[in-house]
Coordinates of C-alpha atoms in Angstrom, one line a residue:
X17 CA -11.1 -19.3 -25.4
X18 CA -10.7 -20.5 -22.0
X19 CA -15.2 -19.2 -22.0
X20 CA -15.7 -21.9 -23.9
X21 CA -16.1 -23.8 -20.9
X22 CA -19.4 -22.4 -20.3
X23 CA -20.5 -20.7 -23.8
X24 CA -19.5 -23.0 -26.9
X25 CA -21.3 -26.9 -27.1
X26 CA -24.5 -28.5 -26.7
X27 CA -23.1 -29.5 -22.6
X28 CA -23.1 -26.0 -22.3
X29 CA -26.8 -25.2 -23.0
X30 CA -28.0 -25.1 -19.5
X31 CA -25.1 -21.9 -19.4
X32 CA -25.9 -20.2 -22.0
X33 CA -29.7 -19.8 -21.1
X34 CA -28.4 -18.2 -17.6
X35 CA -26.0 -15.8 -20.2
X36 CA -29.4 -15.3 -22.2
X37 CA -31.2 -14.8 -19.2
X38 CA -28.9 -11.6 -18.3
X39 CA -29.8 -10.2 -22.2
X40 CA -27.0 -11.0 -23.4
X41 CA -26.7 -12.0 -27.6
X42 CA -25.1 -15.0 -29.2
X43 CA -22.9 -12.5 -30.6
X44 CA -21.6 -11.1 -27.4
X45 CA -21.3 -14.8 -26.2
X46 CA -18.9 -15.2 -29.3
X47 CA -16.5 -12.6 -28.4
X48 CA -14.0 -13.1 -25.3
X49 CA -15.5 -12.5 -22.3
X50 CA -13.5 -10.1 -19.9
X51 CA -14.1 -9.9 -16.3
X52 CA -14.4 -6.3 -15.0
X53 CA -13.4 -6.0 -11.2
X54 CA -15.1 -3.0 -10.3
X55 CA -14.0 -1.9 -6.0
X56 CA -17.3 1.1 -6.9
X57 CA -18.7 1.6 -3.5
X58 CA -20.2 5.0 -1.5
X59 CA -17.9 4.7 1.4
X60 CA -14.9 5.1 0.7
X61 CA -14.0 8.9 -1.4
X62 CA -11.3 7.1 -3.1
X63 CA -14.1 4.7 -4.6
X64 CA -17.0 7.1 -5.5
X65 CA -15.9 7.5 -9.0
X66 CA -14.6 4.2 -9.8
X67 CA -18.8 3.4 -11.4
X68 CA -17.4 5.8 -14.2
X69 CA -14.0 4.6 -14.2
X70 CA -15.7 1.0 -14.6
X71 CA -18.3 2.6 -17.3
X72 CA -15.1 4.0 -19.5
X73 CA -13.0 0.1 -19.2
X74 CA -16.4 -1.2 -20.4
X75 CA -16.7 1.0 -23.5
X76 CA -12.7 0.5 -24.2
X77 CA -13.5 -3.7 -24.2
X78 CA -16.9 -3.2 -26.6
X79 CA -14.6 -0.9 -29.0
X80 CA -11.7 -3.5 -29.0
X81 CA -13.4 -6.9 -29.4
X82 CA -14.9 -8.0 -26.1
X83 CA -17.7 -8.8 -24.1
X84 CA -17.2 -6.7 -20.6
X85 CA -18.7 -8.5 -17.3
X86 CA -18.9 -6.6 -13.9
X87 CA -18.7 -7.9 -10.9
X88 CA -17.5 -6.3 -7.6
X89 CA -14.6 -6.4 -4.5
X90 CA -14.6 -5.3 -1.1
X91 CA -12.8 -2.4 0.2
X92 CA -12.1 -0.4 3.5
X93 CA -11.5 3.3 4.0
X94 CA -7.9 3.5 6.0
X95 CA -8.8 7.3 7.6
X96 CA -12.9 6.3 8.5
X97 CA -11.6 2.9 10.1
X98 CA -8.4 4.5 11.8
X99 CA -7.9 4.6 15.3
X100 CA -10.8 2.6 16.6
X101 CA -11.7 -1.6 16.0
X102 CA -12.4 -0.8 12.3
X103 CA -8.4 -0.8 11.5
X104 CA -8.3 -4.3 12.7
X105 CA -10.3 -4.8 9.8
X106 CA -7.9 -3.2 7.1
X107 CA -5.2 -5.5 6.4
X108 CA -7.4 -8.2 6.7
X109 CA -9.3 -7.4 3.6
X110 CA -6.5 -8.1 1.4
X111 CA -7.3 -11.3 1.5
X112 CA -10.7 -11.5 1.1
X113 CA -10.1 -9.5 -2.4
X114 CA -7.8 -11.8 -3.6
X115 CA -9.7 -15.0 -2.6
X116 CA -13.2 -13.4 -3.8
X117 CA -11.6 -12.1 -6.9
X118 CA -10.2 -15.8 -7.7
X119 CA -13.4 -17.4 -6.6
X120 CA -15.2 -15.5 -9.2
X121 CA -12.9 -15.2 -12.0
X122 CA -12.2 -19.3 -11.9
X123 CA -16.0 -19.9 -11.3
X124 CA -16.8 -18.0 -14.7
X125 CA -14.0 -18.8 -16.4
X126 CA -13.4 -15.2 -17.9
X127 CA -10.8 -15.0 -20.8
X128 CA -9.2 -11.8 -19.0
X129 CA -9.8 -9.4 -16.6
X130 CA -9.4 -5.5 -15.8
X131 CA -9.0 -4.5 -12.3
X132 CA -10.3 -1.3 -11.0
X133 CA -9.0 -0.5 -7.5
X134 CA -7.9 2.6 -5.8
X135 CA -7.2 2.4 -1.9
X136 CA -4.7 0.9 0.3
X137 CA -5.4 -3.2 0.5
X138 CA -7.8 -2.9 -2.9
X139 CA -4.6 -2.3 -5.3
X140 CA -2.1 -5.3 -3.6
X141 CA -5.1 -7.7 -3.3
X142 CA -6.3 -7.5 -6.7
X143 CA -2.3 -7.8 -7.7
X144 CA -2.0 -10.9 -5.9
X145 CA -5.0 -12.0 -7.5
X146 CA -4.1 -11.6 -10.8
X147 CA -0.6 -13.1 -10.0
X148 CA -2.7 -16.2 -8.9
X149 CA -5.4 -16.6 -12.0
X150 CA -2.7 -15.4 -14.3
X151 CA -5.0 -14.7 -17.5
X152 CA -4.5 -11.6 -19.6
X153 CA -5.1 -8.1 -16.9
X154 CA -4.8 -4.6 -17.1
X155 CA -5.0 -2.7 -14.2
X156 CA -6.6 1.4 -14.0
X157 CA -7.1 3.0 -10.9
X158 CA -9.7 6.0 -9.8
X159 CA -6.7 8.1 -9.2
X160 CA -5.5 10.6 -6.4
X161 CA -7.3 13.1 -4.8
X162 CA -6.7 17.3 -5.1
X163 CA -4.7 18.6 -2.6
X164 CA -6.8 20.0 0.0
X165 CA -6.4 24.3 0.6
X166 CA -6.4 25.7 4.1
X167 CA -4.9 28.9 4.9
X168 CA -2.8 29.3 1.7
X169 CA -0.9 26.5 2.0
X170 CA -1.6 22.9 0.6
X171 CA -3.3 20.0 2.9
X172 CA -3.8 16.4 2.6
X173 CA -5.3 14.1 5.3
X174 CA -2.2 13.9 7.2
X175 CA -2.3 17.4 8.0
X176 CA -6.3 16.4 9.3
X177 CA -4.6 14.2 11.7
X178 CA -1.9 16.5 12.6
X179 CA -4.8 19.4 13.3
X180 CA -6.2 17.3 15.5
X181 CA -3.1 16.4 18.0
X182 CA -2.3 20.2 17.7
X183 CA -5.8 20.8 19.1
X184 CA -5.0 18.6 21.9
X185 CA -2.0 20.5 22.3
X186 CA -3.2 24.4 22.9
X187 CA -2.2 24.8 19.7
X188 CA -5.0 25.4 17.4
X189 CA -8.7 25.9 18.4
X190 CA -12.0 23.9 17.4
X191 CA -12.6 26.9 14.6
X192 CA -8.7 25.9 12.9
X193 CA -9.9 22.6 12.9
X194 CA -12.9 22.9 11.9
X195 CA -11.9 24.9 8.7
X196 CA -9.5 21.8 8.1
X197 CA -12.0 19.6 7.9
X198 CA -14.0 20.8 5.8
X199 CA -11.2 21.7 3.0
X200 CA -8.8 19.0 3.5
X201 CA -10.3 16.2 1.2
X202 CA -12.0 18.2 -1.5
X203 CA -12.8 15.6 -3.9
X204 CA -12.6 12.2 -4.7
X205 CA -9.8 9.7 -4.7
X206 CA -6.8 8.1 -2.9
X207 CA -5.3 10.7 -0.4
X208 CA -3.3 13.6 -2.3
X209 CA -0.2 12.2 -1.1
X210 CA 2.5 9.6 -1.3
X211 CA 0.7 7.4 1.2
X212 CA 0.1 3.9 1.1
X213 CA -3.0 3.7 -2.2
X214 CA -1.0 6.0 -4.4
X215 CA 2.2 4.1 -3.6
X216 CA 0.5 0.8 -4.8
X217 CA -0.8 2.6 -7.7
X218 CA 2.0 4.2 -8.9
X219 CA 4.0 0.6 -8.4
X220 CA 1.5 -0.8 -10.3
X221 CA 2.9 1.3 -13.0
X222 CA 6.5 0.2 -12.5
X223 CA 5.4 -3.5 -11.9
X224 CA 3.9 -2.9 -15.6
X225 CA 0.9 -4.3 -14.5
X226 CA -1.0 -0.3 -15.7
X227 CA -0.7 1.8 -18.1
X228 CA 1.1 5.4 -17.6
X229 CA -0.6 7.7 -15.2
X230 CA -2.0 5.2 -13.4
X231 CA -0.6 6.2 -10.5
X232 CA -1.0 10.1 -10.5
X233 CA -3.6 11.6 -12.8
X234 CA -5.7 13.2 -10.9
X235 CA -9.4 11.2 -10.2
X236 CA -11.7 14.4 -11.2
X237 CA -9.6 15.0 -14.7
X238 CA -11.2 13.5 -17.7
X239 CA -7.9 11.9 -18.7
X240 CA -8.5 9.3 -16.1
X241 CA -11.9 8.1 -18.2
X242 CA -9.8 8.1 -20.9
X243 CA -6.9 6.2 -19.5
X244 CA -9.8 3.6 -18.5
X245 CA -10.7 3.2 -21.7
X246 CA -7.5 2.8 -23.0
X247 CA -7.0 0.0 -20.2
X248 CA -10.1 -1.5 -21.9
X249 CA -8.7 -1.8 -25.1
X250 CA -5.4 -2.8 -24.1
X251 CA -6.5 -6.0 -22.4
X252 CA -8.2 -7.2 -25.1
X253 CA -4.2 -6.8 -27.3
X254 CA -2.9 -8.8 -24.5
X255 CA -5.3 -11.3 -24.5
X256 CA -4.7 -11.6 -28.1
X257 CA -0.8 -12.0 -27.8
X258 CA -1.6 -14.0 -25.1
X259 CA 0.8 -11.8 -22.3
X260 CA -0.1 -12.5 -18.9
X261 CA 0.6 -11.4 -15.4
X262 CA 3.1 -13.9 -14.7
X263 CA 4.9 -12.6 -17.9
X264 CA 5.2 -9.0 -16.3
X265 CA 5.6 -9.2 -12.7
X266 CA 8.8 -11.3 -12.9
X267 CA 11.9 -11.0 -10.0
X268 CA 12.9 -8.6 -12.3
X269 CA 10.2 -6.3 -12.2
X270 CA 9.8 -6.4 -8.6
X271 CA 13.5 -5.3 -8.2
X272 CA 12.3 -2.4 -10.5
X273 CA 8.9 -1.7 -8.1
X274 CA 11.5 -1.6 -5.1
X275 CA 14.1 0.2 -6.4
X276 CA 11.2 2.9 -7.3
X277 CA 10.0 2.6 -4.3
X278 CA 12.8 4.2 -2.9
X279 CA 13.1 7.3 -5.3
X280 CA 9.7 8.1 -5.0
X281 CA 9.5 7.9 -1.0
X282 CA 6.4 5.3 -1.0
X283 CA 4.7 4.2 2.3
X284 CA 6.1 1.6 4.2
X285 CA 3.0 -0.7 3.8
X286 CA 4.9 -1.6 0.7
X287 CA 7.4 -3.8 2.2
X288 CA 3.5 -5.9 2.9
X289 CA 2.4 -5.8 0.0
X290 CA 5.4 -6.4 -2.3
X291 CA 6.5 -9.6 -0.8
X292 CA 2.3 -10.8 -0.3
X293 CA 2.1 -10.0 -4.2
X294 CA 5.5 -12.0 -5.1
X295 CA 4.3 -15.0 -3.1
X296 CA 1.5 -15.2 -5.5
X297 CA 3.9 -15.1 -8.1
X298 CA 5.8 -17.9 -7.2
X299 CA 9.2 -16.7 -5.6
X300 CA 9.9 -15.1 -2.2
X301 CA 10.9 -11.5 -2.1
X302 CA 13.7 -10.6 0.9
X303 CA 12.7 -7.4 2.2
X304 CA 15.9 -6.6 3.0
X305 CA 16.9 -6.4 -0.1
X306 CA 15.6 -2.8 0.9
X307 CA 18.7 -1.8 2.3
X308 CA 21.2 -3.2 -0.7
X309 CA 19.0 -1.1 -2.9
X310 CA 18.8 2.5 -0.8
X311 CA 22.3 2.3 -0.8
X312 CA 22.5 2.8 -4.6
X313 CA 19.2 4.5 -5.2
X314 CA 18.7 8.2 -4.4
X315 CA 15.4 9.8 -2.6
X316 CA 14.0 12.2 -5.8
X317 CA 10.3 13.3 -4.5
X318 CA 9.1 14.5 -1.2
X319 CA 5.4 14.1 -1.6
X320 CA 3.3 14.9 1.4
X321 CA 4.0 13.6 4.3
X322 CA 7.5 14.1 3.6
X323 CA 7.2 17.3 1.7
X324 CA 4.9 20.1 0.6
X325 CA 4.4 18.2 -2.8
X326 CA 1.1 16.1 -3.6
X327 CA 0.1 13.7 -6.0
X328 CA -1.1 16.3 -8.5
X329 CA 2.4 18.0 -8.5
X330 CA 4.2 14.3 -9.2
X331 CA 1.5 13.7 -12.1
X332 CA 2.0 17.8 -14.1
X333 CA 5.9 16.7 -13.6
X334 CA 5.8 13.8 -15.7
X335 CA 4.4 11.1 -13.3
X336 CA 5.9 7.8 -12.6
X337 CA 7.8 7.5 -15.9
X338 CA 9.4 10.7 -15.6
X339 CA 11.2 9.8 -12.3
X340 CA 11.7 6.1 -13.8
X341 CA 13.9 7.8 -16.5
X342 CA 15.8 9.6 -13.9
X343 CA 16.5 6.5 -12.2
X344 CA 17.1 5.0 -15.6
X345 CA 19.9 7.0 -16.0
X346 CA 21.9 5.3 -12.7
X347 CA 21.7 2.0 -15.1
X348 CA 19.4 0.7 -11.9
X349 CA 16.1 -0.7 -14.0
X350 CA 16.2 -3.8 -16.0
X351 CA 14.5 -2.0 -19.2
X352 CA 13.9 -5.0 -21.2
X353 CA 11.1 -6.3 -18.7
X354 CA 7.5 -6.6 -20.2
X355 CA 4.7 -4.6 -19.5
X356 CA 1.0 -4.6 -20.6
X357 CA 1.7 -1.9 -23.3
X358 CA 3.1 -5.2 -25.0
X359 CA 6.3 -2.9 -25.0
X360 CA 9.5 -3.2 -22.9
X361 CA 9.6 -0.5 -19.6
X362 CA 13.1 0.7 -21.6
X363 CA 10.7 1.3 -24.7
X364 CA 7.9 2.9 -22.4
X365 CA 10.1 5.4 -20.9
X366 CA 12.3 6.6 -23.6
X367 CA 10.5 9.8 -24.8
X368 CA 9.9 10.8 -21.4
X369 CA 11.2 14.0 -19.6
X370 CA 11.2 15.5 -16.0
X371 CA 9.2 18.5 -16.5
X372 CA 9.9 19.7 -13.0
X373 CA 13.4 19.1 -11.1
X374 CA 11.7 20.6 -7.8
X375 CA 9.0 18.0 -8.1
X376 CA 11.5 15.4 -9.3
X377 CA 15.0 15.8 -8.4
X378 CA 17.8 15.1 -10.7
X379 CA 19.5 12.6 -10.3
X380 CA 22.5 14.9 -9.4
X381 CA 20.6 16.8 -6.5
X382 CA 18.2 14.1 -4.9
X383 CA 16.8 14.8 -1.7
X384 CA 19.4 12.3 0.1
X385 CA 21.2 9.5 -2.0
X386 CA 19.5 7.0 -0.3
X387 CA 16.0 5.9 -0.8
X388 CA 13.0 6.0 1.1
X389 CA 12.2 3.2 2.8
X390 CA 15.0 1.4 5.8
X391 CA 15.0 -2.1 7.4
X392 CA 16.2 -1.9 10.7
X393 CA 17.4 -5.2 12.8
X394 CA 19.1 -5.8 16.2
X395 CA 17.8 -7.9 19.6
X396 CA 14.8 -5.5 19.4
X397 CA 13.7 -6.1 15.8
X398 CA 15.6 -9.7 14.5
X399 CA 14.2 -10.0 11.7
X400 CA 12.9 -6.6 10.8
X401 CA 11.8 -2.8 11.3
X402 CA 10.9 -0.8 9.0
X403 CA 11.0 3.2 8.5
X404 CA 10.0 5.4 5.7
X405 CA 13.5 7.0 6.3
X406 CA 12.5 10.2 3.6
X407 CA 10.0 11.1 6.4
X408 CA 12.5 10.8 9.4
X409 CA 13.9 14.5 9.9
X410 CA 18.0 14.7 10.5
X411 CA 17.7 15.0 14.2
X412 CA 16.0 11.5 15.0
X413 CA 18.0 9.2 12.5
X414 CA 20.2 8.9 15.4
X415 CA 18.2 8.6 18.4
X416 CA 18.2 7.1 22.1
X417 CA 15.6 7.3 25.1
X418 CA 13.7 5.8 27.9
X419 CA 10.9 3.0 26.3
X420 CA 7.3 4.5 27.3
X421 CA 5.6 0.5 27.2
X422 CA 1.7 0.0 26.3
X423 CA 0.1 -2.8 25.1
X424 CA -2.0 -1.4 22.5
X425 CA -2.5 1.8 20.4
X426 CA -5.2 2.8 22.4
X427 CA -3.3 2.9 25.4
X428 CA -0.8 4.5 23.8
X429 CA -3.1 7.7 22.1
X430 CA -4.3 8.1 25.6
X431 CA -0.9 8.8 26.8
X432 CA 0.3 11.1 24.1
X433 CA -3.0 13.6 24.1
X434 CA -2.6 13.0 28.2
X435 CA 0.6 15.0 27.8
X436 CA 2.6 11.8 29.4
X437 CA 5.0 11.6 26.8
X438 CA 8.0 14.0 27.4
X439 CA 10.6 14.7 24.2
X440 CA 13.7 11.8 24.5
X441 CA 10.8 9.3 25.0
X442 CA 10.4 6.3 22.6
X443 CA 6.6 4.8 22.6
X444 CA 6.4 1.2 22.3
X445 CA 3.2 0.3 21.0
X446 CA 2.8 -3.8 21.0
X447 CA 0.3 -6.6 20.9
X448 CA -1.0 -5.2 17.3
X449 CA 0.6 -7.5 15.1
X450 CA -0.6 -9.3 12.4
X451 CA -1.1 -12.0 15.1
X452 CA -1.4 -10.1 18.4
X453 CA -4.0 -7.0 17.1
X454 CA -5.5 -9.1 15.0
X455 CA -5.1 -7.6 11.6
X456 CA -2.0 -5.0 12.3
X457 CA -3.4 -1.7 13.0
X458 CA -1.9 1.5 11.3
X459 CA -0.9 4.2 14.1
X460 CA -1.8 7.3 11.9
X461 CA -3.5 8.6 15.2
X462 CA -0.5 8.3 17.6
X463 CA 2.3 9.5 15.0
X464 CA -0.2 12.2 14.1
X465 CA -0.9 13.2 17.8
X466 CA 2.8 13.7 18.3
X467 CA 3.3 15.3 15.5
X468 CA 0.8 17.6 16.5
X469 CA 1.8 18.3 19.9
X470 CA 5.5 19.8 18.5
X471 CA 7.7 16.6 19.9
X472 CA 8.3 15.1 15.9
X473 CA 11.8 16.1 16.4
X474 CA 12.1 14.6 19.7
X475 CA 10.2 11.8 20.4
X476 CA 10.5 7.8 18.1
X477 CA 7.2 5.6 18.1
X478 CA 8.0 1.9 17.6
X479 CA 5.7 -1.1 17.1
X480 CA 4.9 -4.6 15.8
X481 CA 2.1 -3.3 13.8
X482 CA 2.3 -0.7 11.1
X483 CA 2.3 2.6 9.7
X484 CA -0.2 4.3 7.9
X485 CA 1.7 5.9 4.5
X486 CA 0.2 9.2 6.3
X487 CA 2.8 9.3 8.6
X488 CA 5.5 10.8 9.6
X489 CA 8.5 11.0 11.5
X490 CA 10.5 8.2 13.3
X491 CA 7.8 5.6 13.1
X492 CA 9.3 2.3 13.1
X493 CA 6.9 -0.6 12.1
X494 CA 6.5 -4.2 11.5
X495 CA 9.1 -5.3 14.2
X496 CA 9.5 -9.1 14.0
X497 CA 8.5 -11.4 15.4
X498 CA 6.2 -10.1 17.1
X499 CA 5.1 -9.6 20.6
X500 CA 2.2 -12.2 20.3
X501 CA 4.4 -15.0 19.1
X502 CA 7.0 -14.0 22.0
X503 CA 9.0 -11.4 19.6
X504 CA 11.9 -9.3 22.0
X505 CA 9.6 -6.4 21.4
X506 CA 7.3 -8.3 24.6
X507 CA 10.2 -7.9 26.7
X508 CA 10.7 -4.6 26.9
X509 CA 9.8 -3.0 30.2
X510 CA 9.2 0.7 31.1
X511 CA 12.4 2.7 31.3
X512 CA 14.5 0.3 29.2
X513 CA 16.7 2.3 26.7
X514 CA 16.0 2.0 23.2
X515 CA 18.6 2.8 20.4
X516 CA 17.6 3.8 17.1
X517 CA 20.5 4.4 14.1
X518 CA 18.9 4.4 10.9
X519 CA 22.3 5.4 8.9
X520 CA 23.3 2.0 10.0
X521 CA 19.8 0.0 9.9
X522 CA 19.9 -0.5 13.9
X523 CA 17.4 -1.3 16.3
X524 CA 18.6 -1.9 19.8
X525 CA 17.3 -2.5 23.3
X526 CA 20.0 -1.7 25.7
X527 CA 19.3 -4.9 28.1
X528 CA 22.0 -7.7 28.0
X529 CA 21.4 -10.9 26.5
X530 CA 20.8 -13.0 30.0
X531 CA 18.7 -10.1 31.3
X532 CA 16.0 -10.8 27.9
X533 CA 16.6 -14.7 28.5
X534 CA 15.3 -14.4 32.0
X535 CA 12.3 -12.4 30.6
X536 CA 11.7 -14.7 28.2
X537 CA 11.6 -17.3 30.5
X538 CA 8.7 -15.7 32.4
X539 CA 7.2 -14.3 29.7
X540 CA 3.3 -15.9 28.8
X541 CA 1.4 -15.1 26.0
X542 CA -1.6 -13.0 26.4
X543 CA -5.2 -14.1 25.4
X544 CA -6.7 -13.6 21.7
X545 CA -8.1 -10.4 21.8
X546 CA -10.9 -11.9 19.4
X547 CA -11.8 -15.1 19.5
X548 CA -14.3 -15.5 16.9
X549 CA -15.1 -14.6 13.4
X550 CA -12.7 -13.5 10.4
X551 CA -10.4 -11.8 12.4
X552 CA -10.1 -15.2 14.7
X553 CA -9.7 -17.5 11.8
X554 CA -7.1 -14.7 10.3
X555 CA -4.8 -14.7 13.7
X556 CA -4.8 -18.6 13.0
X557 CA -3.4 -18.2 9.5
X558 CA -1.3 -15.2 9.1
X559 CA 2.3 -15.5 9.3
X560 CA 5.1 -12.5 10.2
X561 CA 5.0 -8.9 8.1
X562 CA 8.6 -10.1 7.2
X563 CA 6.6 -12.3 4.7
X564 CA 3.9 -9.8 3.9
X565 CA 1.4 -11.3 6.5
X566 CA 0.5 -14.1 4.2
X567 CA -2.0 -16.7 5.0
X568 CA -0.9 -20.2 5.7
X569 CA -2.1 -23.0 6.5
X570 CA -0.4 -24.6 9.4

């Protein structure tokens, strides 16, 4: 047992008497020890539960052979931190997880390891984590929220954000809102809807890294204990067959976790966090391979924002599985990849049905026949845009207008609720790269304000920072380079037309090539906006979202 480095020997006395000196037995010393990474905190909703989700793994370990160890990770609430300094502290965290998760794994020298996250950077950082220790893991999250209820009609926290712009609007007053507030979000868990933690959870599933339902069943029901449970058992089969992370999450299976990506209409975050979690794995993952794959793989669930489904809807329909067996049936999975069932994602998915074709379209009536998710390029965007195209409606796929310029989201929100931006218009929103914001703010707040003030069908929003899976509507993000590393996006100037064709993955500025040349030319970069701290040391090290916003060392 790889504990043996600090349980079995006389050289390892002085160890022991700390293990003693915690209450533990010899006979709890003799048994594996498995590392329980518990994300349990009491600010963020999708975390509250996660001290009985954590209780249940522990209980699953004991019954199967192990001794279970807690020990904790970060994480940040996306909607608290959104549209003020704290988003600049989001992305970021990813990081830290995965570093802190490795630091204490290695220093401890568990045997395996079950990882309990649930929100937006929690599930990819603990996934590039266990990529990078690579001993036996099992991964169980707290699980979705309920959709909210306001007025007969579902809600998730999108439709908070959306109250709000209508407010600003004329459109709704401070009673409407009120009354959404208080029913939006009425329990725990990850956001009701397809947005950015229940994407990574439910790709979790298809990565084969968690065990089915991870992804959807609801975080009040009592079959999430006992799916943790279950996940506390199984890691302790997979530590005795020995199957480990770098087993499952081959090229393979991240060709599967795209490819789903695109039938289930996941957050566009995922084109971060797929390519960050591959790096750990040791190969690079293109995320243009986007494109080649939406071409072949139809959309099959609208969940909010795109549509009036949620999370709890996906999971009563057969969850992840069910709409892997759709796709199945295009021949697009490789079946015979490994998962931590011990048991091939072709043997995982056989007995399963789609128990509701308006939940989860047939694969002969999908929403579209091309997924959810589109990589744009051209001389605004060289080396990529990306749009959660299943949220776009049909009259802005093709779109062109005057660029409204502001150099940062603030700016920006000001404008919009200030009733400055007219339908035609295309907000750019720069200088919040991973580089230039620091940390690559989501834009929930301006998407939703527009949204909210009626011009969703009129107005595109384009930046070098990112989307929260929240939004909706022609929200192009993670345009590359960037404007702090000198990116075309720095160029543009008020009144420049913008083309957008998402049918044909375009992104254009209409300025001609010696006109950006000469801009270039006088263009200077702008001083850090922080210049001390994490976030200063982060700016240093992280390279372009076209490589998930990795850290390197340069």
């Amino acid at each position: 047992m790889k504990s043996d480095a600090v349980t079995k020997g006389m050289q390892q006395a002085p160890h022991r008497s700390l293990f003693h000196a915690l209450g533990m037995t010899e006979e709890e010393l003799d048994r594996p020890l498995v590392g329980i990474v518990s994300s349990y905190n009491e600010i963020v909703p999708g975390h509250m539960n996660l001290d009985k989700i954590t209780e249940a793994v522990k209980k699953g370990v004991i019954l199967a052979g192990g001794t279970p160890i807690v020990f904790p990770a970060i994480a940040v609430c996306d909607g608290i931190a959104m549209g003020h300094v704290g988003m600049k502290y989001s992305l970021v965290t990813r990081d830290l997880i995965a570093d802190s998760t490795e630091c204490m794994a290695t220093a401890h020298q568990f045997d395996a390891l079950v990882m309990i996250p649930n929100c937006d950077k929690n599930v990819p950082g603990l996934l590039m984590a266990a990529a990078r220790l690579n001993v036996p893991t099992v991964f169980v999250s707290g699980g979705p929220m309920l959709a909210g209820h306001v007025k007969g009609h579902k809600t998730s926290l999108s439709s908070m954000f959306e109250a709000v712009g209508s407010y600003a609007a004329g459109k709704m007053t401070e009673e409407d809102v009120r009354e959404y507030e208080c029913k939006t979000c009425p329990t725990c868990g990850s956001c009701s809807g397809m947005y950015t933690a229940n994407s990574m959870n439910c790709l979790t599933e298809v990565l084969g890294m968690g065990l089915q339902g991870n992804g959807t069943i609801p975080a009040v029901y009592s079959d999430r204990l006992i799916l943790a449970k279950h996940a506390g058992m199984q890691v302790m089969d997979m530590y005795r067959k020995n199957i480990c992370p770098r087993d499952i999450m081959t090229k393979e299976a991240f060709i599967n976790a795209l490819t789903m990506d695109m039938a289930l209409g996941c957050s566009t975050n995922s084109m971060l966090h797929l390519p960050a979690i591959a790096h750990e794995a040791g190969f690079d993952f293109e995320v243009e391979m986007a494109n080649k794959l939406s071409v072949k793989t139809p959309n099959l669930c609208h969940l909010a924002p795109a549509g009036p489904t949620y999370m709890e809807d996906l999971n009563e329909a057969g969850g992840v599985y069910a709409v892997m067996k759709e796709v199945s049936k295009l021949g697009l999975l490789n079946l015979d990849c490994m998962t931590v069932t011990g048991k091939t994602v072709g043997e995982n998915i056989a007995d399963c049905e789609n128990k509701n074709p308006e939940v989860i379209r047939p694969v002969e009536n999908p929403y579209s026949k091309t997924g959810g998710i589109a990589v744009l390029k051209g001389n605004l965007a060289p080396e990529t845009g990306v749009v959660k195209r299943s949220a776009v409606c049909g009259e802005m796929m093709v779109h062109e207008g005057p660029a409204r310029v502001f150099d940062s989201e603030d700016e920006a929100i000001e404008a919009i609720k200030g009733g400055k931006i007219v339908a035609g218009d295309v907000v750019v929103i720069r200088y919040e790269g991973p580089k230039g914001g620091p940390g690559m703010r989501e834009m929930l707040n301006p998407t939703s304000a527009i949204m909210g003030m009626g011009l969703g069908s009129t107005v595109a929003l384009i930046t070098d920072g990112r989307f929260s899976g929240a939004s909706r509507g022609a929200a192009i993000g993670h345009v590359c380079p960037e404007a702090a590393v000198g990116g075309p996006i720095a160029l543009v100037e008020e009144g420049d037309i913008i083309r957008i064709n998402i049918p044909e993955y375009r992104l254009e500025l209409a300025v001609s090539d010696e006109e950006l040349a000469k801009r270039k030319a006088q263009w200077q970069p702008k001083e850090p906006k922080v210049t001390k701290g994490y976030l200063s040391r982060y700016a240093k090290m992280v390279t372009s979202a076209k490589r998930g916003a990795i850290l390197e060392i340069k």
